[in-house]
XYZ file of C-alpha atoms in Angstrom:
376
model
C -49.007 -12.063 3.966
C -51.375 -8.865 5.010
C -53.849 -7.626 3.201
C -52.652 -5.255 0.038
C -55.416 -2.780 0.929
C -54.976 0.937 1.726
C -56.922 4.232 2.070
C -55.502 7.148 0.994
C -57.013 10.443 2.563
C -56.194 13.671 0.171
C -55.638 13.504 -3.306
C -52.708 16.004 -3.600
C -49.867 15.682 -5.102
C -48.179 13.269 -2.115
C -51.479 11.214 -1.866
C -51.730 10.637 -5.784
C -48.209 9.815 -5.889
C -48.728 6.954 -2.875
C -51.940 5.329 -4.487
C -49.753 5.100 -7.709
C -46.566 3.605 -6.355
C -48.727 1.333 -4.415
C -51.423 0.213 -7.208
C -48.033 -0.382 -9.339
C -47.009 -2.873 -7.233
C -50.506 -5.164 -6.728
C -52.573 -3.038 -3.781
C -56.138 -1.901 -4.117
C -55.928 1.520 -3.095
C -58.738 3.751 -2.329
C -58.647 7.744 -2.577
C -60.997 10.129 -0.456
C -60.490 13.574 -1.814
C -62.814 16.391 -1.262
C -62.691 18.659 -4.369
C -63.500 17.604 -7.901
C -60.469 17.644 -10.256
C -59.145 19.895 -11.965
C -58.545 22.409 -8.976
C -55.427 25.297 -8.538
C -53.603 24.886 -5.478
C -51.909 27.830 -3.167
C -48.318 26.532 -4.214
C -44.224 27.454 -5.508
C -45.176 24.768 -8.569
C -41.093 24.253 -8.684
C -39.975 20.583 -8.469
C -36.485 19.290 -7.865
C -35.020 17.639 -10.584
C -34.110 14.887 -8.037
C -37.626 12.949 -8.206
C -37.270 12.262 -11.865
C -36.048 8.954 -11.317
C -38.795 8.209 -9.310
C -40.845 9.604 -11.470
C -39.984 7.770 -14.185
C -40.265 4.337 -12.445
C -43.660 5.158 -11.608
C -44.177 5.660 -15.691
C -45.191 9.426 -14.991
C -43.570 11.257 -18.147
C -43.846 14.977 -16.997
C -42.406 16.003 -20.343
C -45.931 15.541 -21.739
C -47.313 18.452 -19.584
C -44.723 20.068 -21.190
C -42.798 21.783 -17.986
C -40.385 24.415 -18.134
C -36.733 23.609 -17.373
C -35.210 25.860 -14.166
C -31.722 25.629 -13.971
C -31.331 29.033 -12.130
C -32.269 31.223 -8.919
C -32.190 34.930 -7.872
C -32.595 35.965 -4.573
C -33.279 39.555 -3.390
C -33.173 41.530 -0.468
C -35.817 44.128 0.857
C -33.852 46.788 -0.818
C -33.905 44.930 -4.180
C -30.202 43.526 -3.840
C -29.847 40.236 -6.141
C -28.207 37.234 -5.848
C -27.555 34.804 -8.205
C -26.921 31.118 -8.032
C -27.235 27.755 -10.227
C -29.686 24.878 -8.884
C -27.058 22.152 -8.880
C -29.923 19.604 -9.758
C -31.943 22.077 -11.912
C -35.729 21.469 -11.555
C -38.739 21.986 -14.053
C -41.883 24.258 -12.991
C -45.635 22.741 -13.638
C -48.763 23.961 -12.209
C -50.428 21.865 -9.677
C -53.960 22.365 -11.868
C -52.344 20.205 -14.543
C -49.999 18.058 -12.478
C -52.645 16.770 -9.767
C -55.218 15.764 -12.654
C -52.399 14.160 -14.928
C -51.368 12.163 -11.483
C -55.140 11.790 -10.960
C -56.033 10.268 -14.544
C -52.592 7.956 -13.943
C -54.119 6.678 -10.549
C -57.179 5.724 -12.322
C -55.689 4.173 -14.924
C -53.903 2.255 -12.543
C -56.963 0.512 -10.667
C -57.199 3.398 -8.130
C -60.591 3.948 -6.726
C -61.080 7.853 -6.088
C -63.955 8.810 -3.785
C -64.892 12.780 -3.652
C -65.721 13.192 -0.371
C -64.685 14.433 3.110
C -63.626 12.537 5.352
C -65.906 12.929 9.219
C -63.989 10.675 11.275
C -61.054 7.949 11.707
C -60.952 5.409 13.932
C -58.533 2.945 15.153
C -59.308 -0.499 16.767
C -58.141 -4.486 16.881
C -55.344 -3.007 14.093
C -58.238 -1.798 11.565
C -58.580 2.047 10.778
C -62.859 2.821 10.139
C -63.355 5.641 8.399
C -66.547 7.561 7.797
C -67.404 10.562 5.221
C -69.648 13.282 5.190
C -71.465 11.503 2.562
C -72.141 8.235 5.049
C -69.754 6.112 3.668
C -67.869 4.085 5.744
C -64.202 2.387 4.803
C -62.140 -0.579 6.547
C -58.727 -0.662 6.218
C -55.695 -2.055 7.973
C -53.169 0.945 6.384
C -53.736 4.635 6.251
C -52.581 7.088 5.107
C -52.732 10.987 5.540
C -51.987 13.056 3.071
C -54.584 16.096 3.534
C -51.816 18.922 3.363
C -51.313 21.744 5.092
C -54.021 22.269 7.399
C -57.176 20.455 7.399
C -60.945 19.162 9.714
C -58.640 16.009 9.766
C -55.743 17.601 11.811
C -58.826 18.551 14.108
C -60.466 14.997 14.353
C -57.280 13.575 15.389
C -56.601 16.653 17.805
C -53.091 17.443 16.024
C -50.590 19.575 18.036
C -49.876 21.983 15.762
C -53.886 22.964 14.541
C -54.558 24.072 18.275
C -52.167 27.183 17.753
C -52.850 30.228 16.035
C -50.158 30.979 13.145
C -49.449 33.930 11.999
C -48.520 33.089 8.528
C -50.555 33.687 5.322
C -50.121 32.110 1.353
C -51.257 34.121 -1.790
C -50.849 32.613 -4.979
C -51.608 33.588 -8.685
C -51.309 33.046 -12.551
C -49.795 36.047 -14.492
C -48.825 36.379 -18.314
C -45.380 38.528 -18.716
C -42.002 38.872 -19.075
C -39.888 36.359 -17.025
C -36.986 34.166 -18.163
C -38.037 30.342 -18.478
C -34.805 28.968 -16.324
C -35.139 31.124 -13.706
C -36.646 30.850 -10.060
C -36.776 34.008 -8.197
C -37.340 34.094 -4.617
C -37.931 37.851 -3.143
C -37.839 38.917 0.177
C -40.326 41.724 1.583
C -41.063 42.861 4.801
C -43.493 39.852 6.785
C -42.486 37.574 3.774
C -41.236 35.822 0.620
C -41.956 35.579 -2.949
C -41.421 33.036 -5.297
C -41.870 33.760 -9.343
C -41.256 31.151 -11.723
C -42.786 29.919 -14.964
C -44.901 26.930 -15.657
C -46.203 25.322 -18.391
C -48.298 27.058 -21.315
C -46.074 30.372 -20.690
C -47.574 30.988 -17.711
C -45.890 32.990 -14.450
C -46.641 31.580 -11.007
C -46.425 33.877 -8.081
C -47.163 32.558 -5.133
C -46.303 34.569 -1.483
C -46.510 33.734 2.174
C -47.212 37.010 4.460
C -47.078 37.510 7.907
C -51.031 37.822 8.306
C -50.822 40.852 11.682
C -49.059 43.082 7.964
C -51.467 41.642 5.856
C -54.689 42.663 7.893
C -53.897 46.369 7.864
C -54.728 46.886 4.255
C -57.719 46.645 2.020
C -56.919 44.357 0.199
C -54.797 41.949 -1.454
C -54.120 44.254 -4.165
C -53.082 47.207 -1.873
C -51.074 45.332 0.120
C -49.215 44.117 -2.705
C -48.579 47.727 -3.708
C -48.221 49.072 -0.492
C -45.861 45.901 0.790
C -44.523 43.851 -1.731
C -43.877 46.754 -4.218
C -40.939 48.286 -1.347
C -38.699 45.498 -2.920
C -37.977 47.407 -6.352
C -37.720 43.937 -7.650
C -41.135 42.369 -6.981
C -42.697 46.116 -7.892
C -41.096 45.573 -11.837
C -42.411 42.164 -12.010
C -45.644 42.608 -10.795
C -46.172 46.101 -13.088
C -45.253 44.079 -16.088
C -47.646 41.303 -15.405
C -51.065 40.790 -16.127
C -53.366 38.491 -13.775
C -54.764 35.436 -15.103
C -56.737 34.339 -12.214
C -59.971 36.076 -11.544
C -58.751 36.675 -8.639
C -55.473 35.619 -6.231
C -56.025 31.866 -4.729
C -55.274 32.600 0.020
C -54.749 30.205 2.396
C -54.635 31.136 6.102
C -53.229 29.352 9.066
C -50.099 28.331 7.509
C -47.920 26.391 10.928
C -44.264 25.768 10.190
C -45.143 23.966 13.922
C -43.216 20.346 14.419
C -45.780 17.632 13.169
C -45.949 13.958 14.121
C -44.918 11.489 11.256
C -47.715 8.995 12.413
C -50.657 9.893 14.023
C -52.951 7.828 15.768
C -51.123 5.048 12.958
C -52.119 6.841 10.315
C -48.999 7.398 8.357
C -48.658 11.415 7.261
C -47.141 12.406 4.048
C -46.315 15.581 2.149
C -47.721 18.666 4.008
C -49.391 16.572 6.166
C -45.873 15.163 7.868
C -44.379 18.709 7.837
C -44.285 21.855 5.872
C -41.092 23.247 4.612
C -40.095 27.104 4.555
C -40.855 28.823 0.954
C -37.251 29.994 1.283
C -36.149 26.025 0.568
C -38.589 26.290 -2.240
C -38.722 22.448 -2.557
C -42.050 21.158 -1.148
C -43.097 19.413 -3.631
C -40.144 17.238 -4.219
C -40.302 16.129 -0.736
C -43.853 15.773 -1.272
C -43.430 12.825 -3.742
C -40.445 11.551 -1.591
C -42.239 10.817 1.033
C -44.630 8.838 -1.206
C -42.184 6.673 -2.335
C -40.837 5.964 1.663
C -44.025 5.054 3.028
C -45.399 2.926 -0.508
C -42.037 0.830 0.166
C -42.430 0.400 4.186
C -46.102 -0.367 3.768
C -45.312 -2.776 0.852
C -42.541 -4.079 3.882
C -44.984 -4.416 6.229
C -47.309 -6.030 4.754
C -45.127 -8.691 2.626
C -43.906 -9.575 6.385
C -40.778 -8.597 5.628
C -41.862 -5.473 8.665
C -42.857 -7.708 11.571
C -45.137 -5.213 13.109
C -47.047 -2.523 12.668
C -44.765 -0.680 15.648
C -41.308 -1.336 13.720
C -43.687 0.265 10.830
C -44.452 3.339 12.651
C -40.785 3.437 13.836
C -39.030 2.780 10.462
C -41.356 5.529 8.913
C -40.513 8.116 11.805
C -36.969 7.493 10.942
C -36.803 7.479 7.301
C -38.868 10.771 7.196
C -36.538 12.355 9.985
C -33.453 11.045 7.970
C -34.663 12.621 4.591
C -36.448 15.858 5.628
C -35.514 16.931 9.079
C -32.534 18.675 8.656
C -33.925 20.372 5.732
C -36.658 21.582 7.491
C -34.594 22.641 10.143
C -32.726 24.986 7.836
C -35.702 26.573 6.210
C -36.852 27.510 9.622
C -33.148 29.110 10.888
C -33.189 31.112 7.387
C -36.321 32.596 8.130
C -35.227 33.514 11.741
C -32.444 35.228 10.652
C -33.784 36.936 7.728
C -36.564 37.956 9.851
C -34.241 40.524 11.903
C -33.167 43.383 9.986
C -29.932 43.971 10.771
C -28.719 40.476 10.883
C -30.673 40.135 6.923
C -28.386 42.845 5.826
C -25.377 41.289 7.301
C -26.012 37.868 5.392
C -27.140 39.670 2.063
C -23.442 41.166 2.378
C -21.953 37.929 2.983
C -23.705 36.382 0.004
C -22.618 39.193 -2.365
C -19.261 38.722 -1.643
C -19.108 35.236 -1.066
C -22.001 33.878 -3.931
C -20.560 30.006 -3.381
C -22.656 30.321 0.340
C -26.138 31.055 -1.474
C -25.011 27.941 -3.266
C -24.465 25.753 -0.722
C -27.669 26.345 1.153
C -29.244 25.415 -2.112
C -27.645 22.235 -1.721
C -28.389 21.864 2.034
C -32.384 22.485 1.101
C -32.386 20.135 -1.589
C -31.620 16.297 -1.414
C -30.177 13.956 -4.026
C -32.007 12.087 -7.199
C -34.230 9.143 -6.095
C -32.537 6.114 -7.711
C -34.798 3.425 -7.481
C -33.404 -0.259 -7.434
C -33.875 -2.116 -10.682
């Protein structure tokens, strides 16, 4: 029997999820997050109904944040063309400000020890991870995991792939008050992007946008851009025109890579954004988020029960159940944006989809996985 000690580095909504599944089940976990709590995130804020189960297990009762229920999407072209579908699964929308500090609060409660500060360093040696903060702390641990989202100093300490290439994509997100149906998740296409509109909790309106950052740079400002970009899709232009920002101003995040990631790096064990980001147009990040929690809490419970004889069949296993769960997801997110990306070929599938709405449908299903039923 190993020691039931792990590190957790990132506090997000993967990393919370981990130190909660794994304080549940008898480990002393230890978070290092950098920001205080309660923060916004650049984010959808639309979960899958398919983690509930999981959810549930954990003893995380989401109804208290009082969600809103999405059983609905619209899709619409450039030209302001909609498309309609169900969500097979339906999903609920909650805003990361009062999810990650519920989740935080829960961790604590659980035994959790949460450390705000950034992490300077990680080292591996004789199977023991040594990691030092900006603060001059130093942590010992035999498991570690990463779960520092999209793009962080971490991916540059441990000399990442991906974080050596320039991307050209960029994330805008905001809080409006408005008109917008409760059950509904739209997802708008401009030109160099996507937008995704969809209430949360307290009758609120998330809108949150990638761009392509070489359109973005060309105007003023967000708010020009918005009305000189986003308002070509007639759709987006009645939305925004009825809202009213909340925010002081709109939360950006730069450098967004939709680059292949390694699932373990330098055996520390990646999860959420961290393992790989998924297209806005499969609008399900955060579900796999907390799925990949719950596959690397059991493995490292595994492994260090003995039932996982080593800390390579670890790695492996973990490669494998991410790849088996996410890949092909990810996959499709990227071949969607490909295609929708070329003009011609986006007006030839927005045809297809109009006459034939049961194919929108099925690439809901093919971006979305099946409820988490945990064994009893």
């Amino acid at each position: 029997m190993k020691n039931k000690e792990v590190i957790v580095i990132g506090g997000g909504l993967a990393g919370l999820i981990a130190a909660i599944h794994l304080s549940k089940i008898g480990f002393q976990v230890t978070v290092i997050e950098k920001s205080e709590f309660p923060k916004h995130k650049v984010c959808g804020e639309y979960i899958s109904n398919e983690v509930l189960p999981y959810l549930d297990w954990l003893g995380i009762s989401i109804q208290k944040l009082k969600p809103t229920t999405i059983t609905k999407l619209q899709f619409s072209t450039i030209e302001g063309t909609k498309i309609n579908s169900i969500l097979p699964l339906g999903g609920f929308g909650i805003s990361r400000y009062v999810l990650d500090e519920f989740l935080y609060k829960k961790a604590i409660e659980n035994g959790c020890k949460i450390v705000l500060d950034t992490v300077e360093n990680i080292h591996f040696e004789n199977n023991t991870f040594t990691i030092s903060t900006l603060k001059g702390t130093v942590f010992n641990s035999e498991m570690a995991i990463g779960a520092f989202g999209k793009r962080s100093n971490v991916d540059q300490k441990l000399h990442r792939n991906f974080i050596q290439k320039k991307s050209p994509w960029l994330a805008v997100k905001a809080h409006y008050l408005g008109i917008f149906p409760n059950e509904l998740v739209g997802l708008h296409h401009f030109k160099g992007g996507y937008c995704g509109v969809s209430k949360v909790e307290n009758d609120l309106i998330n809108v949150c946008y990638l761009a392509d950052y070489k359109t973005f740079k060309k105007h003023k400002n967000i708010e020009e851009y918005q009305r000189k970009v986003l308002f070509e899709n007639p759709c987006l232009k009645a939305l925004f025109e009825n809202f009213k920002l909340v925010f002081e101003k709109p939360l950006t995040i730069s450098q967004i890579s939709f680059e292949e990631k390694q699932r373990v790096e330098n055996h520390v064990l990646m999860i959420g954004d961290a393992a790989g980001l998924i297209h806005p147009l499969c609008g399900n990040g955060m579900a796999m988020a907390i799925h990949s929690a719950k596959i690397v809490s059991e493995l490292i419970d595994g492994y260090c029960s003995d039932e996982i004889e080593s800390r390579v069949i670890l790695e492996k296993k973990y490669r494998y159940e991410w790849n088996a769960n996410f890949k092909n997801r990810i996959k499709m997110g990227r071949f969607l944006a490909r295609l929708l990306q070329n003009k011609n070929v986006s007006q030839y599938i927005m045809r297809l989809l109009i006459t034939f709405p049961t194919v929108l449908l099925l690439i809901v299903k093919k971006t979305h996985g099946k409820p988490i039923i945990m064994k009893t």
